[in-house]
GROMACS .gro file of C-alpha atoms in nm:
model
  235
    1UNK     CA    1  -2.698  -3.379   0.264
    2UNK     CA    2  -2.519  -3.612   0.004
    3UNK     CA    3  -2.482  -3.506  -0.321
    4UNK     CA    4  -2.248  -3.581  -0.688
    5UNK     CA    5  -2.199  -3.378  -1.013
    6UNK     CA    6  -2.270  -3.546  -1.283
    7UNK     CA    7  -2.011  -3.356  -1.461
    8UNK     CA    8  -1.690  -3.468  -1.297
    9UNK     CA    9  -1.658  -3.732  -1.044
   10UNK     CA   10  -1.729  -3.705  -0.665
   11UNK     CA   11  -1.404  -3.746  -0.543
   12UNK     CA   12  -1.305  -3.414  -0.680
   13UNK     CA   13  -1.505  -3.224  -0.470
   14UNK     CA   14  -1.357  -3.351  -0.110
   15UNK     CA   15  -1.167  -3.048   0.041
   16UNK     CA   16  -0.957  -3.210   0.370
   17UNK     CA   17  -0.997  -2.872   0.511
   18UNK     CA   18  -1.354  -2.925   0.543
   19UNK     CA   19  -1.338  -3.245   0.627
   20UNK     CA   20  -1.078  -3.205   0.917
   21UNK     CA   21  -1.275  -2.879   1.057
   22UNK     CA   22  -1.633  -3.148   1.088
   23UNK     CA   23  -1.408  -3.372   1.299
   24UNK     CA   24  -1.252  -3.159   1.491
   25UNK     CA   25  -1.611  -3.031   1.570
   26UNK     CA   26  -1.745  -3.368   1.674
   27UNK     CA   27  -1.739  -3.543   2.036
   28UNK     CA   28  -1.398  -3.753   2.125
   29UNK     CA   29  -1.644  -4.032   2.214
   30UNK     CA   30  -1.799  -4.380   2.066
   31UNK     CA   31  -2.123  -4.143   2.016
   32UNK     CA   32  -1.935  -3.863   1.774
   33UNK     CA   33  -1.728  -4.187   1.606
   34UNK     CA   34  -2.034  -4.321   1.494
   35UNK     CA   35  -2.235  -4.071   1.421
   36UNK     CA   36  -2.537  -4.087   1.679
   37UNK     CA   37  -2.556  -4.481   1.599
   38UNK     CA   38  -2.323  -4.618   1.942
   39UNK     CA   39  -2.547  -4.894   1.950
   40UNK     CA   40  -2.355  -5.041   1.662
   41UNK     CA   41  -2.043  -5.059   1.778
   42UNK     CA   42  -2.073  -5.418   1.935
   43UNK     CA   43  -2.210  -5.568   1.674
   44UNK     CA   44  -1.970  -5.395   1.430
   45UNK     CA   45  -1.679  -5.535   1.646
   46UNK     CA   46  -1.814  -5.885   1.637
   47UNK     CA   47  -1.828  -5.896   1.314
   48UNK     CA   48  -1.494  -5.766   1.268
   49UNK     CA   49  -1.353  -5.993   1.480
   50UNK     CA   50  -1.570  -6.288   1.291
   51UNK     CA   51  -1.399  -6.155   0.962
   52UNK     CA   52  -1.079  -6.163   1.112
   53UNK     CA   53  -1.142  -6.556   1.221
   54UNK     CA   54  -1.165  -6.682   0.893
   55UNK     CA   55  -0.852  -6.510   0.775
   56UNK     CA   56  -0.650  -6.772   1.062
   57UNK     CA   57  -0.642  -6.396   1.327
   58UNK     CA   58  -0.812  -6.430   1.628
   59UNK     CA   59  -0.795  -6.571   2.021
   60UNK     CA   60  -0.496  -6.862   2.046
   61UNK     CA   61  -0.754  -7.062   2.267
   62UNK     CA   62  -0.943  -7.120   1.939
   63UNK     CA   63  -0.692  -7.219   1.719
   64UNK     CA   64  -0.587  -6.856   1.544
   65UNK     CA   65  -0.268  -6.684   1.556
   66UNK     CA   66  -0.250  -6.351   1.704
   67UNK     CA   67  -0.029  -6.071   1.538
   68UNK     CA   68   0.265  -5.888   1.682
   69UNK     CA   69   0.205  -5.557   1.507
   70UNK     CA   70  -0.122  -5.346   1.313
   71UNK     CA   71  -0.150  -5.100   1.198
   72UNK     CA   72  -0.472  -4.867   1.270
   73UNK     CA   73  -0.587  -4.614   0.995
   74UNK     CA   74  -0.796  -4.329   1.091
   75UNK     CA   75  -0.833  -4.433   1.438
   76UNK     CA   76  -1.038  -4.158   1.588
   77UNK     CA   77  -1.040  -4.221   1.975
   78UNK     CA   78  -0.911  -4.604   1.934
   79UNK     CA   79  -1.310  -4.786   1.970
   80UNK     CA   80  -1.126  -5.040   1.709
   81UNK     CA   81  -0.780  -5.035   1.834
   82UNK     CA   82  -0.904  -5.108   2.168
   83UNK     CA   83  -1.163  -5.293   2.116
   84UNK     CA   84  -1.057  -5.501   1.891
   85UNK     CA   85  -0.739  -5.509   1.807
   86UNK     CA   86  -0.566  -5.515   2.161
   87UNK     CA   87  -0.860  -5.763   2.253
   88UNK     CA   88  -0.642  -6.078   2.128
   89UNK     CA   89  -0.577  -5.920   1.807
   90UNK     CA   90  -0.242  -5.780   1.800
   91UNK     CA   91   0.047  -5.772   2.073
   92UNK     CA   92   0.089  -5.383   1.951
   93UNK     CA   93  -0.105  -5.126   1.756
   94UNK     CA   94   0.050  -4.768   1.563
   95UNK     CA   95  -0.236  -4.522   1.499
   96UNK     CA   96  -0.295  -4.240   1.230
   97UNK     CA   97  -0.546  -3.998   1.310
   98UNK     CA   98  -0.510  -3.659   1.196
   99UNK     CA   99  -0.726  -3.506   1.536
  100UNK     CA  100  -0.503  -3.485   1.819
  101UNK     CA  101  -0.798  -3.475   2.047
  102UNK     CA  102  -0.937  -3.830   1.958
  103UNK     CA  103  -0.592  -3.980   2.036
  104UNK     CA  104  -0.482  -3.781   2.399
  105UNK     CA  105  -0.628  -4.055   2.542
  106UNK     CA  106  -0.471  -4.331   2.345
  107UNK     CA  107  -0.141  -4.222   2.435
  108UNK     CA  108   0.059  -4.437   2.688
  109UNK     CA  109  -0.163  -4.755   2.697
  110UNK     CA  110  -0.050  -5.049   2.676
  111UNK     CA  111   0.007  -5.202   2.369
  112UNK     CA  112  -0.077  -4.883   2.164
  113UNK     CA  113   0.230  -4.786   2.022
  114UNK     CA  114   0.325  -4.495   1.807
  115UNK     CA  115   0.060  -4.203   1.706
  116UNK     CA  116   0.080  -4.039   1.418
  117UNK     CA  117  -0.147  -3.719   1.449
  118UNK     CA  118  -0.184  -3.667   1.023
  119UNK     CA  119  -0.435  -3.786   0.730
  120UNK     CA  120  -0.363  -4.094   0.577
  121UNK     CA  121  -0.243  -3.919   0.207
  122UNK     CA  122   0.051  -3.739   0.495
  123UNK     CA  123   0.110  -4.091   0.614
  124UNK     CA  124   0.464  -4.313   0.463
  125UNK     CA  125   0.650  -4.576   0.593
  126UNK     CA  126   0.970  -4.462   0.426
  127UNK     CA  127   1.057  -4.198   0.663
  128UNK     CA  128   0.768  -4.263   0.955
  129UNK     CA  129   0.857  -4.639   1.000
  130UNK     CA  130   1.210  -4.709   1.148
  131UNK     CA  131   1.401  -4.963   0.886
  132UNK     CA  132   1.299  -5.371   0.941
  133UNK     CA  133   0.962  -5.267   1.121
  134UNK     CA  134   0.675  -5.425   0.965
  135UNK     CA  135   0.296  -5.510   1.039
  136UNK     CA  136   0.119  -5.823   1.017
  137UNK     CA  137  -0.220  -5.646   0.996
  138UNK     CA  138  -0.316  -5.284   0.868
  139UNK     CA  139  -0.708  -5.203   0.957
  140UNK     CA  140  -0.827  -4.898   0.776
  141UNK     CA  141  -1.242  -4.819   0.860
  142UNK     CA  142  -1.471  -4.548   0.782
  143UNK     CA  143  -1.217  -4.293   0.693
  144UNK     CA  144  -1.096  -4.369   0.303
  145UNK     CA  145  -1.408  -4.124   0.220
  146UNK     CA  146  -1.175  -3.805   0.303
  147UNK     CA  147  -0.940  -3.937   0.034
  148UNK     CA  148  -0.978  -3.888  -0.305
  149UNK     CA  149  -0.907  -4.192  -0.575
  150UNK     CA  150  -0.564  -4.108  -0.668
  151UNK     CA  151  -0.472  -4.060  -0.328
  152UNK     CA  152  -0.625  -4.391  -0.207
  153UNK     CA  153  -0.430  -4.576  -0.442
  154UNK     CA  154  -0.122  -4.377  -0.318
  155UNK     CA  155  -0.193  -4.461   0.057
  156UNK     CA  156  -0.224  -4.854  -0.018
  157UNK     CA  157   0.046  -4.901  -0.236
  158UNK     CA  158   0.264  -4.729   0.056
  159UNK     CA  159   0.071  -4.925   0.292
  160UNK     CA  160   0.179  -5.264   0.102
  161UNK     CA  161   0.531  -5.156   0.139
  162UNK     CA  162   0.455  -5.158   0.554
  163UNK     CA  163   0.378  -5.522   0.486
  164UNK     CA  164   0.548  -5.821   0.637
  165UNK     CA  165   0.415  -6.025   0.335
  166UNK     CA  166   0.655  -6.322   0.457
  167UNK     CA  167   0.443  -6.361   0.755
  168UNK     CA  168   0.112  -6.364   0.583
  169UNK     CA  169   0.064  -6.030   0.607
  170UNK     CA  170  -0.238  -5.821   0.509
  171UNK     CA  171  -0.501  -5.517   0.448
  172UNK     CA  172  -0.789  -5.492   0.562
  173UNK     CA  173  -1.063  -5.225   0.421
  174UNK     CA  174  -1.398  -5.171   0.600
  175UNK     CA  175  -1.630  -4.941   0.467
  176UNK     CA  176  -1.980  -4.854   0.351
  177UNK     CA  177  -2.125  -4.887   0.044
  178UNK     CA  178  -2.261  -4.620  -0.180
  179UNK     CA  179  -2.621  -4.800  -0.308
  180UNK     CA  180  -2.752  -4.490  -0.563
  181UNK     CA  181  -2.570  -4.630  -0.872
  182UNK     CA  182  -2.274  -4.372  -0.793
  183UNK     CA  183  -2.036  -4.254  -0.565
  184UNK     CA  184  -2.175  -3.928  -0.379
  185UNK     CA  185  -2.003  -3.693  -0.208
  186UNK     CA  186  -2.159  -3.585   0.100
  187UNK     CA  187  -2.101  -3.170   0.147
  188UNK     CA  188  -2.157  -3.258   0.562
  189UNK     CA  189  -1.811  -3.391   0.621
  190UNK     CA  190  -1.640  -3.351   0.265
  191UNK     CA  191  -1.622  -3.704   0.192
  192UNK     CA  192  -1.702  -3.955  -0.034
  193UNK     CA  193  -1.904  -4.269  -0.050
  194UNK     CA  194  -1.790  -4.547  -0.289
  195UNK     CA  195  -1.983  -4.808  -0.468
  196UNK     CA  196  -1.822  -5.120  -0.450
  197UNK     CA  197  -1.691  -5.144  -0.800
  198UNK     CA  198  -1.553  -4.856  -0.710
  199UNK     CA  199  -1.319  -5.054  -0.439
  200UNK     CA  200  -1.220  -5.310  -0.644
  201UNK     CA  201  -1.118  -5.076  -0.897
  202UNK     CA  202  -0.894  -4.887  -0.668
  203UNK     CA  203  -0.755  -5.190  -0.506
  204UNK     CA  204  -0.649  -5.356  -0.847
  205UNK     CA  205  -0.480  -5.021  -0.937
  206UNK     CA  206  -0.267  -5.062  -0.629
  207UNK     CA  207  -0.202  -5.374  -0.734
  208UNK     CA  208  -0.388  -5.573  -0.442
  209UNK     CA  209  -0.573  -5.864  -0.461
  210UNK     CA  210  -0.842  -5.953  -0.248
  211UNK     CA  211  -0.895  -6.273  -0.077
  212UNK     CA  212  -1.209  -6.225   0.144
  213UNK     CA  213  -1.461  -5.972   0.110
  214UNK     CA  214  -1.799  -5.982   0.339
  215UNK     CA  215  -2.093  -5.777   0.394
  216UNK     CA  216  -2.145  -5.662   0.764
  217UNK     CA  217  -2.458  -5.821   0.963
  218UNK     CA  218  -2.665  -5.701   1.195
  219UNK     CA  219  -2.655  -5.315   1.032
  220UNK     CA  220  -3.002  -5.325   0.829
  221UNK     CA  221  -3.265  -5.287   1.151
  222UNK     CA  222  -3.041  -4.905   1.194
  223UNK     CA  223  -3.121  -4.807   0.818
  224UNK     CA  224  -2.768  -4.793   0.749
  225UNK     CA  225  -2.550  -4.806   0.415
  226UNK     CA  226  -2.419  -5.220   0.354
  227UNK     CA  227  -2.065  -5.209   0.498
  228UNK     CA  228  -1.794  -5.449   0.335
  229UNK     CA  229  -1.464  -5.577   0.489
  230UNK     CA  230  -1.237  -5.630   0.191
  231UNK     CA  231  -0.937  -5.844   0.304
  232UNK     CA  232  -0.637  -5.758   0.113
  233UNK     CA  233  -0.264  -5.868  -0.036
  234UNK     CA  234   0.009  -5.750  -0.224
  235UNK     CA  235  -0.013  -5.932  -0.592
   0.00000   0.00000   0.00000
């Protein structure tokens, strides 16, 4: 059940004790991920991978570069960093994902690189990343709802530091859209979902610009909330 007080905004109510007890309550497979929609999970790939394209990422055999390091936020059991990301992506991927459970399995394949088992607000570079290491790509999707505003902003602006910005480096944000006039806060997994001017507020507070944003296909037959992929850079 989703709900928001009108009296205070709906990011105040998310309690990451809540939130991390739902998790660690649901399945370590593509089922639990996605919330009894699996069926999704190609097409939401695809058109990852399609977003990624037009950015210049993507298979060498068709013209794109592929990236030495990402970064994965909120991983859950690695359906993105695996199937996308190591799939002529990225060389290497580093995880955060504060269940332990939905990484075990992650650990020690190739390419997958270092797991960090905390939330994203635990998450910085200055004393988690070792000095000159940076990432051509961070992916962060369906998990910036357990956040709260000011600790969004916090996350991406420590995020931009990961950056190598002289390689073209960049954010990526993939989430759905709240389409009630408001953010709500949903009381099932103590999280929030944003409206879009929402994002863009948040992202220009962390002083990133965005240079692609794109509405997910293929989601409407399921009934589903629009998803956006907001591509971002430092200013």
């Amino acid at each position: 059940m989703s709900s928001s007080n009108q009296d205070q905004p709906a990011d105040v109510l998310i309690n990451t004790t809540d939130g991390l007890a739902y998790w660690e309550s649901i399945s370590a497979d593509v089922n639990g991920m996605l919330g009894g929609f699996p069926h999704i999970s190609k097409v939401d790939i695809q058109g990852s991978r399609n977003f990624l394209a037009k950015l210049g990422v993507g298979a060498k055999a068709r013209g794109k570069r592929t990236v030495e390091r990402a970064l994965e936020g909120g991983a859950g059991i690695g359906r993105v960093t695996t199937g996308l990301l190591l799939d002529g992506i990225a060389n290497q991927v580093d995880v955060i994902e504060p269940i332990q459970k939905f990484t075990d399995e992650l650990k020690g394949k190739p390419g997958v690189g270092k797991v960090w088992n905390m939330g994203l607000e635990q998450w910085d570079p200055a004393t988690e990343v070792q000095d000159g290491e940076k990432y051509d790509l961070i992916w962060i999707q369906w998990c910036v709802g357990h956040l709260t505003d000011e600790q969004l902003v916090r996350f991406l602006e420590r995020c931009k530091t990961a950056l190598d910005v002289e390689k073209g480096g960049f954010i990526v944000v993939k989430e759905n859209n709240s389409t009630s006039g408001k953010d709500d806060f949903d009381e099932l997994d103590s999280s929030v979902t944003r409206e879009d001017p929402t994002f863009r507020r948040i992202f220009k507070e962390a002083n990133l610009k965005l240079v692609q944003v794109e509405l997910q296909k293929g989601f409407q037959s399921s009934g589903l909330l629009p998803v956006r992929m907001y591509a971002l850079k430092p200013e």
